């Protein structure tokens, strides 16, 4: 039986290889990442390597100086770029809004992140207003409470690996704003964050191993069985939360519209269930979009805030500058009153956060696949080709960011420097109509976490940027997280020691 299966896979692979080689003739003159061999392509860069070595190899390959170049994952070809103009062309091309089939591995195909073009188009139009500025402003008290809870949890620690603490905080934020659930009152909450992390890990491994892309081959692997077990556990837990949400909604009385609809936070699921947006979402679309927001919104901001914290710890002088700005906008030792206007005044803090995200974009590479043949600077790229934009490398191009592109310098985001820069030079949240829907949400939550962290602690570390090692993953993840030491500041929360965690959702 196994021999027959292997033969079928082999024949299918050879047929696919010949077909792909033929359709790839359009890219014959494009430079290729080396070393490249028949069948395995650039496979030596990742086969049998540690996750850390894979990251370095793939990333170095993607730093190729050509505007467009090709890379082979086994016999699957990919046209790659880290060029700003080319990134703009791809991300704004109406026929390049589709994501490749790898995104199906997330198994959230009715959610806006992975959805195929036809579903995505209507959903994205309907969902854009659910992230408008007024709605994000309404989330400020939730972000504030979660960030205060984060600092309270950190109070008992002198040195920490901070990312798990922050991930817990961003998961709390996203659950409160997406489904109105206070994770502090939900049993087993810590587990969800761990399970989401694990699912990402298995999906990333599968994306890199073309031989297990075929569903029926993947099903034969141990990874499939483990992933299924983890998914089952995550769905069980998430379904329990959703059941509570529905029960809560069923008992809610319709509140009179007092003309101040943004006084209360506009929870994402309420907007979908109450049909407040211009499209009726089917049951499966609601479920997949809720999961999508929870996964896309927690791990990303959690890791990104981890990089911000590390940069604060590594640059004490710049941290003092952030601290002084925060203390100017929010003076005194009592809890800061956070308003959208006050957040806008934190200009240096914003420059600091953006620079951290430039050097460490949590989505280091993004992929697209044209739905029709497209013309990219005279090269006719056939529909179905995989296109890869290396954001990590685009953010380090010296002709865009200057000779010190690898150095951490928040002045890169001073108004003078931003003014003359290409609009697609900075792609942390991607670009074009399929960019990150949660970018404003993320910026507010990162700023509010920074306010509470920096008011409460001096962050320090012995690690340097050059020491940071990453592992290959769909997300930019550290291989080992350096420890940060936390020295209490006197401006911090007064009741922190052993203080009660605040409820996010008041019943
Ligand atoms: C600092 C934090 C964040 C970063 C750096 C980030 C980055 C990105 C990037 C690069 C993409 C494009 C992915 C691709 O094309 O493959 C994306 C898409 C997306 N992000 Fe974010 N994100 C962040 C936070 C959030 C938050 C807080 C939410 C929601 C609450 C969110 C929801 C989404 C969704 C739904 C998409 C898919 C959009 C679509 O395909 O139309 N993200 N994000």
XYZ file of C-alpha atoms and ligand atoms in Angstrom:
550
model
C 0.000 0.000 0.000
C 2.699 2.469 1.041
C 4.713 1.595 -2.118
C 1.684 2.395 -4.314
C 1.194 5.670 -2.527
C 4.853 6.611 -2.912
C 4.691 5.768 -6.617
C 1.593 7.969 -7.026
C 3.332 10.837 -5.196
C 6.449 10.362 -7.343
C 4.524 10.372 -10.632
C 2.431 13.362 -9.528
C 5.637 15.177 -8.533
C 7.376 14.520 -11.865
C 4.287 15.661 -13.848
C 4.078 18.771 -11.677
C 7.821 19.415 -12.053
C 7.686 19.246 -15.868
C 4.555 21.452 -15.953
C 6.094 24.059 -13.645
C 9.420 24.111 -15.527
C 7.472 24.813 -18.726
C 5.386 27.634 -17.252
C 8.458 29.123 -15.586
C 10.119 29.793 -18.944
C 8.901 33.410 -18.596
C 11.412 33.836 -15.739
C 14.314 32.281 -17.627
C 16.317 35.533 -17.591
C 15.708 36.407 -13.959
C 18.649 35.881 -11.613
C 18.251 32.899 -9.314
C 19.169 32.351 -5.695
C 22.178 29.991 -5.545
C 22.982 27.145 -5.105
C 20.108 25.758 -7.153
C 19.741 22.123 -8.326
C 17.146 20.211 -10.364
C 14.179 18.835 -8.330
C 15.372 20.186 -4.959
C 15.841 23.751 -6.258
C 17.251 25.892 -3.427
C 16.316 23.136 -0.974
C 19.846 22.930 0.455
C 19.181 26.293 2.112
C 16.534 24.740 4.331
C 16.625 20.932 4.180
C 18.125 19.360 7.301
C 18.955 22.738 8.827
C 18.106 24.033 12.284
C 15.309 26.620 12.387
C 17.919 29.311 13.160
C 20.133 28.371 10.202
C 17.088 28.211 7.934
C 16.143 31.739 8.916
C 19.640 33.035 8.145
C 19.871 31.140 4.838
C 16.427 32.083 3.545
C 16.795 35.663 4.669
C 20.205 36.046 3.071
C 18.784 34.581 -0.144
C 15.915 37.078 -0.035
C 18.344 39.999 0.305
C 19.319 39.555 -3.378
C 20.055 42.977 -4.954
C 18.017 42.355 -8.163
C 14.603 43.994 -8.492
C 13.050 40.591 -9.186
C 14.734 37.223 -8.708
C 13.642 33.619 -8.439
C 13.907 31.091 -5.676
C 12.865 27.431 -5.742
C 11.294 25.735 -2.736
C 11.858 22.203 -4.033
C 10.295 22.374 -7.489
C 7.890 25.154 -6.526
C 9.211 28.431 -7.960
C 8.726 31.789 -6.354
C 9.373 35.241 -7.834
C 10.809 37.427 -5.096
C 11.569 41.064 -4.450
C 12.709 43.402 -1.708
C 12.485 46.458 -3.947
C 10.214 49.316 -2.855
C 8.807 50.154 -6.317
C 8.186 46.522 -7.130
C 6.499 45.956 -3.762
C 4.177 48.866 -4.541
C 3.391 47.455 -7.996
C 2.456 44.056 -6.584
C 0.571 45.265 -3.516
C -1.523 47.772 -5.452
C -2.179 45.606 -8.527
C -5.908 44.708 -8.581
C -5.062 41.226 -9.932
C -2.543 40.509 -7.142
C -4.905 40.501 -4.149
C -5.058 36.706 -3.897
C -2.865 34.825 -1.426
C -1.293 31.469 -2.386
C -2.805 28.172 -1.312
C -0.353 27.957 1.675
C -2.633 30.340 3.542
C -5.294 27.578 3.453
C -3.079 25.683 5.923
C -4.315 28.079 8.616
C -7.762 26.497 8.034
C -9.572 29.828 8.350
C -10.526 30.177 4.689
C -13.782 32.014 5.453
C -11.877 34.646 7.444
C -10.524 37.799 5.829
C -6.825 36.918 6.390
C -6.739 33.676 4.385
C -9.873 34.049 2.248
C -9.591 33.625 -1.501
C -10.113 36.766 -3.544
C -13.865 36.302 -4.258
C -14.773 35.930 -0.590
C -12.157 38.421 0.608
C -13.352 41.304 -1.585
C -16.840 41.598 -0.073
C -15.693 40.782 3.444
C -12.885 43.318 3.525
C -15.161 46.118 2.273
C -17.686 45.280 4.991
C -15.077 44.863 7.740
C -13.045 48.048 7.118
C -15.483 50.224 9.140
C -15.229 47.843 12.122
C -11.671 49.173 12.589
C -12.395 52.870 12.058
C -10.785 55.487 14.279
C -13.887 56.117 16.394
C -14.179 52.437 17.200
C -10.479 52.164 18.062
C -10.830 55.242 20.312
C -13.600 53.393 22.138
C -11.137 50.566 22.911
C -8.714 52.825 24.824
C -10.114 51.992 28.317
C -9.783 48.250 27.534
C -6.186 48.642 26.300
C -5.443 50.755 29.368
C -6.789 48.179 31.843
C -4.973 45.302 30.101
C -1.676 47.236 30.096
C -2.106 48.036 33.806
C -2.685 44.359 34.467
C 0.502 43.605 32.513
C 2.598 45.894 34.711
C 1.022 44.407 37.833
C 2.022 40.938 36.716
C 5.565 42.159 36.092
C 5.886 43.851 39.499
C 7.011 40.685 41.242
C 9.848 40.044 38.787
C 13.342 41.504 38.730
C 14.371 39.839 35.466
C 12.031 38.377 32.857
C 11.671 37.025 29.394
C 8.959 39.526 28.697
C 7.241 38.239 25.536
C 4.971 35.626 27.215
C 3.723 38.329 29.631
C 3.022 40.696 26.752
C 1.373 37.967 24.660
C -1.001 37.318 27.522
C -1.789 41.055 27.593
C -2.417 41.344 23.832
C -4.573 38.211 23.911
C -6.618 39.812 26.696
C -6.979 42.969 24.616
C -8.068 41.177 21.488
C -10.514 38.850 23.279
C -12.090 41.823 25.058
C -12.484 43.872 21.868
C -13.418 41.002 19.542
C -15.812 38.962 21.674
C -16.217 41.047 24.831
C -14.610 38.355 26.973
C -12.471 39.026 30.039
C -9.821 36.317 29.944
C -9.087 36.883 33.643
C -12.497 35.452 34.381
C -12.180 32.589 31.900
C -10.688 29.342 33.090
C -7.683 28.020 31.150
C -7.068 31.347 29.401
C -3.283 31.001 29.362
C -3.634 27.869 27.341
C -5.201 29.589 24.334
C -2.140 31.764 23.767
C 0.080 28.669 23.895
C -2.187 26.748 21.487
C -2.271 29.620 18.956
C 1.527 29.723 19.062
C 1.724 25.973 18.418
C -0.698 26.069 15.477
C 1.415 28.828 13.856
C 4.476 26.671 14.370
C 2.984 23.663 12.523
C 1.590 25.786 9.685
C 4.999 27.448 9.174
C 6.772 24.087 9.087
C 4.325 22.832 6.506
C 4.686 25.921 4.286
C 8.431 25.297 4.055
C 8.153 21.578 3.308
C 6.621 21.347 -0.168
C 6.505 17.579 0.071
C 3.760 17.779 2.698
C 1.728 20.490 0.958
C -0.574 17.853 -0.532
C -3.293 17.199 2.044
C -3.286 13.431 1.604
C 0.485 13.257 2.122
C 0.363 15.607 5.115
C -2.276 13.386 6.716
C 0.294 10.570 6.881
C 2.636 12.591 9.077
C 3.043 12.869 12.822
C 2.858 16.677 12.457
C -0.692 16.329 11.097
C -1.788 14.233 14.054
C -0.239 16.595 16.596
C -1.639 19.654 14.811
C -5.122 18.081 14.778
C -4.941 17.395 18.500
C -3.879 20.979 19.227
C -6.565 22.421 16.944
C -9.236 20.307 18.605
C -8.203 21.631 21.994
C -8.026 25.252 20.783
C -11.442 25.047 19.043
C -13.016 23.427 22.098
C -11.798 26.259 24.250
C -12.679 28.979 21.726
C -16.138 27.441 21.180
C -16.809 27.567 24.917
C -15.980 31.263 24.882
C -18.218 31.803 21.853
C -21.060 29.933 23.535
C -20.790 32.290 26.511
C -20.854 35.262 24.152
C -24.022 34.029 22.458
C -25.675 33.326 25.817
C -24.766 36.821 26.971
C -26.194 38.334 23.815
C -29.426 36.355 24.109
C -30.126 37.884 27.534
C -29.128 41.392 26.546
C -31.946 43.877 26.184
C -31.852 46.081 23.132
C -30.454 49.328 24.436
C -32.030 52.541 23.351
C -29.891 54.513 20.997
C -29.073 57.611 22.975
C -27.194 59.101 20.056
C -23.811 58.307 21.595
C -23.190 54.933 20.028
C -19.415 55.117 20.490
C -19.597 55.718 24.220
C -19.592 51.940 24.711
C -16.835 49.961 22.990
C -18.136 48.483 19.722
C -17.190 44.824 20.154
C -16.328 43.167 16.833
C -18.681 40.175 17.136
C -21.616 42.413 18.093
C -21.130 44.340 14.880
C -21.209 41.101 12.895
C -24.182 39.586 14.749
C -26.235 42.784 14.783
C -25.633 43.259 11.044
C -24.274 46.752 11.752
C -22.111 46.460 8.663
C -23.065 46.426 4.988
C -23.033 42.627 4.500
C -24.701 39.677 6.152
C -22.014 37.283 7.392
C -22.851 33.568 7.325
C -22.266 31.496 10.490
C -18.959 30.068 9.203
C -17.743 33.528 8.158
C -18.470 34.873 11.650
C -16.625 32.024 13.357
C -13.617 32.166 11.019
C -13.370 35.947 11.301
C -13.529 35.867 15.084
C -10.714 33.262 15.176
C -8.837 35.290 12.551
C -8.916 38.477 14.611
C -7.873 36.635 17.764
C -4.910 34.939 16.067
C -3.893 37.801 13.750
C -4.262 40.376 16.508
C -2.610 38.787 19.538
C 0.618 37.055 18.534
C 1.609 39.850 16.108
C 1.241 42.712 18.595
C 2.631 40.505 21.387
C 5.877 39.785 19.548
C 6.124 43.331 18.205
C 5.809 44.803 21.708
C 8.484 42.301 22.767
C 10.863 43.887 20.210
C 9.913 47.383 21.394
C 10.723 46.343 24.991
C 14.070 44.892 23.938
C 14.964 48.060 22.038
C 14.037 50.145 25.104
C 16.227 47.918 27.274
C 19.162 48.030 24.827
C 19.086 51.831 24.419
C 18.932 53.437 27.901
C 19.500 56.977 26.543
C 16.638 56.706 24.072
C 14.467 55.025 26.728
C 14.947 58.134 28.910
C 13.779 60.273 25.985
C 10.629 58.125 25.648
C 10.133 58.294 29.435
C 10.462 62.087 29.501
C 7.945 62.481 26.699
C 5.482 60.141 28.418
C 5.911 62.019 31.722
C 5.359 65.351 29.949
C 2.090 64.167 28.423
C 1.003 62.184 31.512
C 2.614 63.960 34.504
C 2.346 62.855 38.146
C 2.171 59.453 39.721
C -1.579 58.849 39.538
C -3.014 56.623 36.802
C -2.680 58.446 33.470
C -5.915 59.529 31.781
C -5.409 58.248 28.264
C -7.252 59.992 25.444
C -6.789 59.832 21.657
C -5.483 63.430 21.721
C -2.889 62.586 24.385
C -1.743 59.536 22.408
C -1.222 61.755 19.372
C 1.188 63.896 21.391
C 3.531 60.932 21.962
C 5.464 61.625 18.790
C 8.897 60.409 19.854
C 7.374 57.262 21.388
C 5.680 56.606 18.048
C 8.995 57.083 16.205
C 10.603 54.619 18.621
C 7.861 52.007 18.076
C 7.974 52.397 14.291
C 11.758 52.021 14.228
C 11.503 48.828 16.331
C 8.966 47.501 13.829
C 11.165 48.522 10.877
C 14.067 46.382 12.054
C 11.806 43.631 13.376
C 8.651 43.362 11.245
C 6.655 40.423 12.655
C 5.465 39.557 9.131
C 8.945 39.287 7.542
C 7.737 37.963 4.177
C 4.333 38.157 2.500
C 3.050 36.225 -0.478
C 0.644 36.878 -3.311
C -0.499 35.001 -6.417
C -1.943 36.831 -9.450
C -5.445 35.787 -10.585
C -4.614 36.869 -14.178
C -1.354 37.287 -16.082
C 0.206 40.537 -14.866
C 2.848 42.857 -16.284
C 5.562 43.683 -13.734
C 7.939 46.170 -15.354
C 7.681 44.444 -18.736
C 7.824 40.891 -17.332
C 4.555 39.054 -18.000
C 4.011 36.936 -14.897
C 1.490 34.119 -15.499
C -1.509 33.780 -13.199
C -0.919 31.389 -10.316
C 2.797 32.259 -9.939
C 3.913 32.734 -6.340
C 5.172 36.225 -5.558
C 7.114 36.943 -2.381
C 7.892 40.360 -0.897
C 10.650 40.305 1.704
C 9.665 43.070 4.096
C 12.572 42.269 6.426
C 15.046 42.985 3.612
C 13.096 45.908 2.115
C 13.411 47.582 5.522
C 17.195 47.285 5.439
C 17.919 48.542 1.917
C 20.707 51.090 2.183
C 19.594 53.181 -0.796
C 16.239 53.725 0.961
C 17.245 53.843 4.657
C 20.793 55.184 4.315
C 24.224 53.672 5.044
C 23.211 52.913 8.663
C 20.087 50.990 7.652
C 20.997 48.131 10.038
C 21.297 50.457 13.053
C 18.459 51.290 15.422
C 17.630 54.979 15.014
C 14.135 56.358 15.785
C 15.123 59.527 13.865
C 14.384 57.475 10.730
C 10.777 58.422 11.492
C 11.315 62.133 12.144
C 8.895 64.219 10.022
C 11.804 65.512 7.865
C 13.055 62.029 6.988
C 9.568 60.600 6.445
C 8.638 63.437 4.106
C 10.899 62.480 1.222
C 10.474 58.719 1.569
C 8.673 56.370 -0.838
C 5.164 55.528 0.493
C 5.907 51.781 0.198
C 9.348 51.907 1.870
C 7.805 51.038 5.237
C 5.742 47.852 5.025
C 5.380 46.588 8.588
C 1.606 46.549 8.069
C 1.989 45.642 4.379
C 0.415 48.043 1.836
C -2.411 48.483 -0.670
C -6.001 47.371 -0.119
C -4.991 44.003 1.385
C -2.859 45.601 4.091
C -3.246 44.965 7.821
C -6.787 45.839 8.870
C -5.643 46.228 12.475
C -2.750 48.704 12.008
C -4.396 51.604 13.900
C -5.584 49.200 16.577
C -2.021 47.849 16.918
C -0.424 51.308 17.117
C -2.784 52.374 19.916
C -2.269 49.176 21.890
C 1.551 49.359 21.507
C 1.604 52.985 22.637
C -0.555 52.252 25.669
C 1.581 49.252 26.682
C 4.693 51.464 26.276
C 3.177 54.166 28.519
C 2.593 51.717 31.361
C 5.861 49.824 30.974
C 8.065 52.902 30.830
C 6.233 54.766 33.635
C 6.653 51.764 35.917
C 10.074 50.363 35.037
C 13.553 51.095 33.793
C 14.228 48.262 31.378
C 17.805 46.996 30.976
C 19.534 44.115 29.228
C 23.059 42.947 28.532
C 22.050 41.734 25.076
C 22.839 43.659 21.878
C 20.974 43.772 18.571
C 23.723 41.676 16.967
C 23.049 38.911 19.548
C 19.429 38.439 18.465
C 18.856 35.183 16.622
C 15.624 34.312 14.846
C 14.045 31.038 13.859
C 12.259 30.388 10.601
C 8.510 30.782 11.056
C 5.577 32.552 9.366
C 6.229 35.212 11.993
C 9.512 36.828 13.018
C 10.279 34.989 16.251
C 13.348 35.024 18.452
C 15.161 31.764 18.835
C 16.068 32.609 22.447
C 14.609 35.607 24.151
C 17.169 37.682 26.112
C 16.270 38.529 29.691
C 15.287 42.051 30.605
C 15.858 43.417 34.103
C 13.100 45.572 35.538
C 13.921 48.366 37.961
C 10.878 50.006 39.544
C 10.353 53.714 38.922
C 8.624 55.870 41.476
C 6.127 57.244 38.957
C 4.508 53.828 38.543
C 1.230 52.423 39.759
C 0.951 53.020 43.494
C -1.160 50.008 44.364
C 0.771 47.611 42.210
C 2.250 45.251 44.796
C -0.246 42.447 45.103
C -2.920 44.793 43.730
C -6.096 43.291 42.357
C -6.184 42.804 38.607
C -8.891 44.981 37.178
C -11.857 43.452 35.374
C -11.934 44.363 31.697
C -15.615 43.802 31.226
C -17.813 45.207 33.958
C -20.981 43.214 34.389
C 2.050 45.194 15.400
C 1.079 44.402 15.111
C 0.729 43.919 13.724
C 1.514 43.768 12.623
C 2.987 44.080 12.474
C 0.665 43.252 11.565
C 1.092 42.996 10.270
C 0.285 42.513 9.258
C 0.727 42.222 7.919
C 2.154 42.374 7.405
C -0.345 41.780 7.218
C -0.359 41.303 5.757
C -0.225 39.802 5.749
C -0.175 39.192 4.368
O -0.473 39.851 3.385
O 0.156 38.006 4.305
C -1.482 41.781 8.108
C -2.742 41.396 7.766
C -3.796 41.342 8.650
N -3.796 41.761 9.964
Fe -2.243 42.545 10.967
N -0.602 43.100 12.050
C -0.610 43.512 13.362
C -1.695 43.559 14.209
C -2.986 43.205 13.862
C -4.130 43.330 14.725
C -4.097 43.926 16.138
C -5.201 42.811 14.036
C -6.641 42.695 14.460
C -7.126 42.967 15.639
C -4.719 42.390 12.737
C -5.486 41.799 11.771
C -5.045 41.510 10.497
C -5.893 40.920 9.460
C -7.338 40.484 9.631
C -5.113 40.829 8.307
C -5.550 40.296 6.946
C -6.069 41.460 6.100
C -6.540 41.037 4.709
O -6.020 40.053 4.157
O -7.400 41.738 4.178
N -3.371 42.646 12.666
N -1.061 42.241 9.352
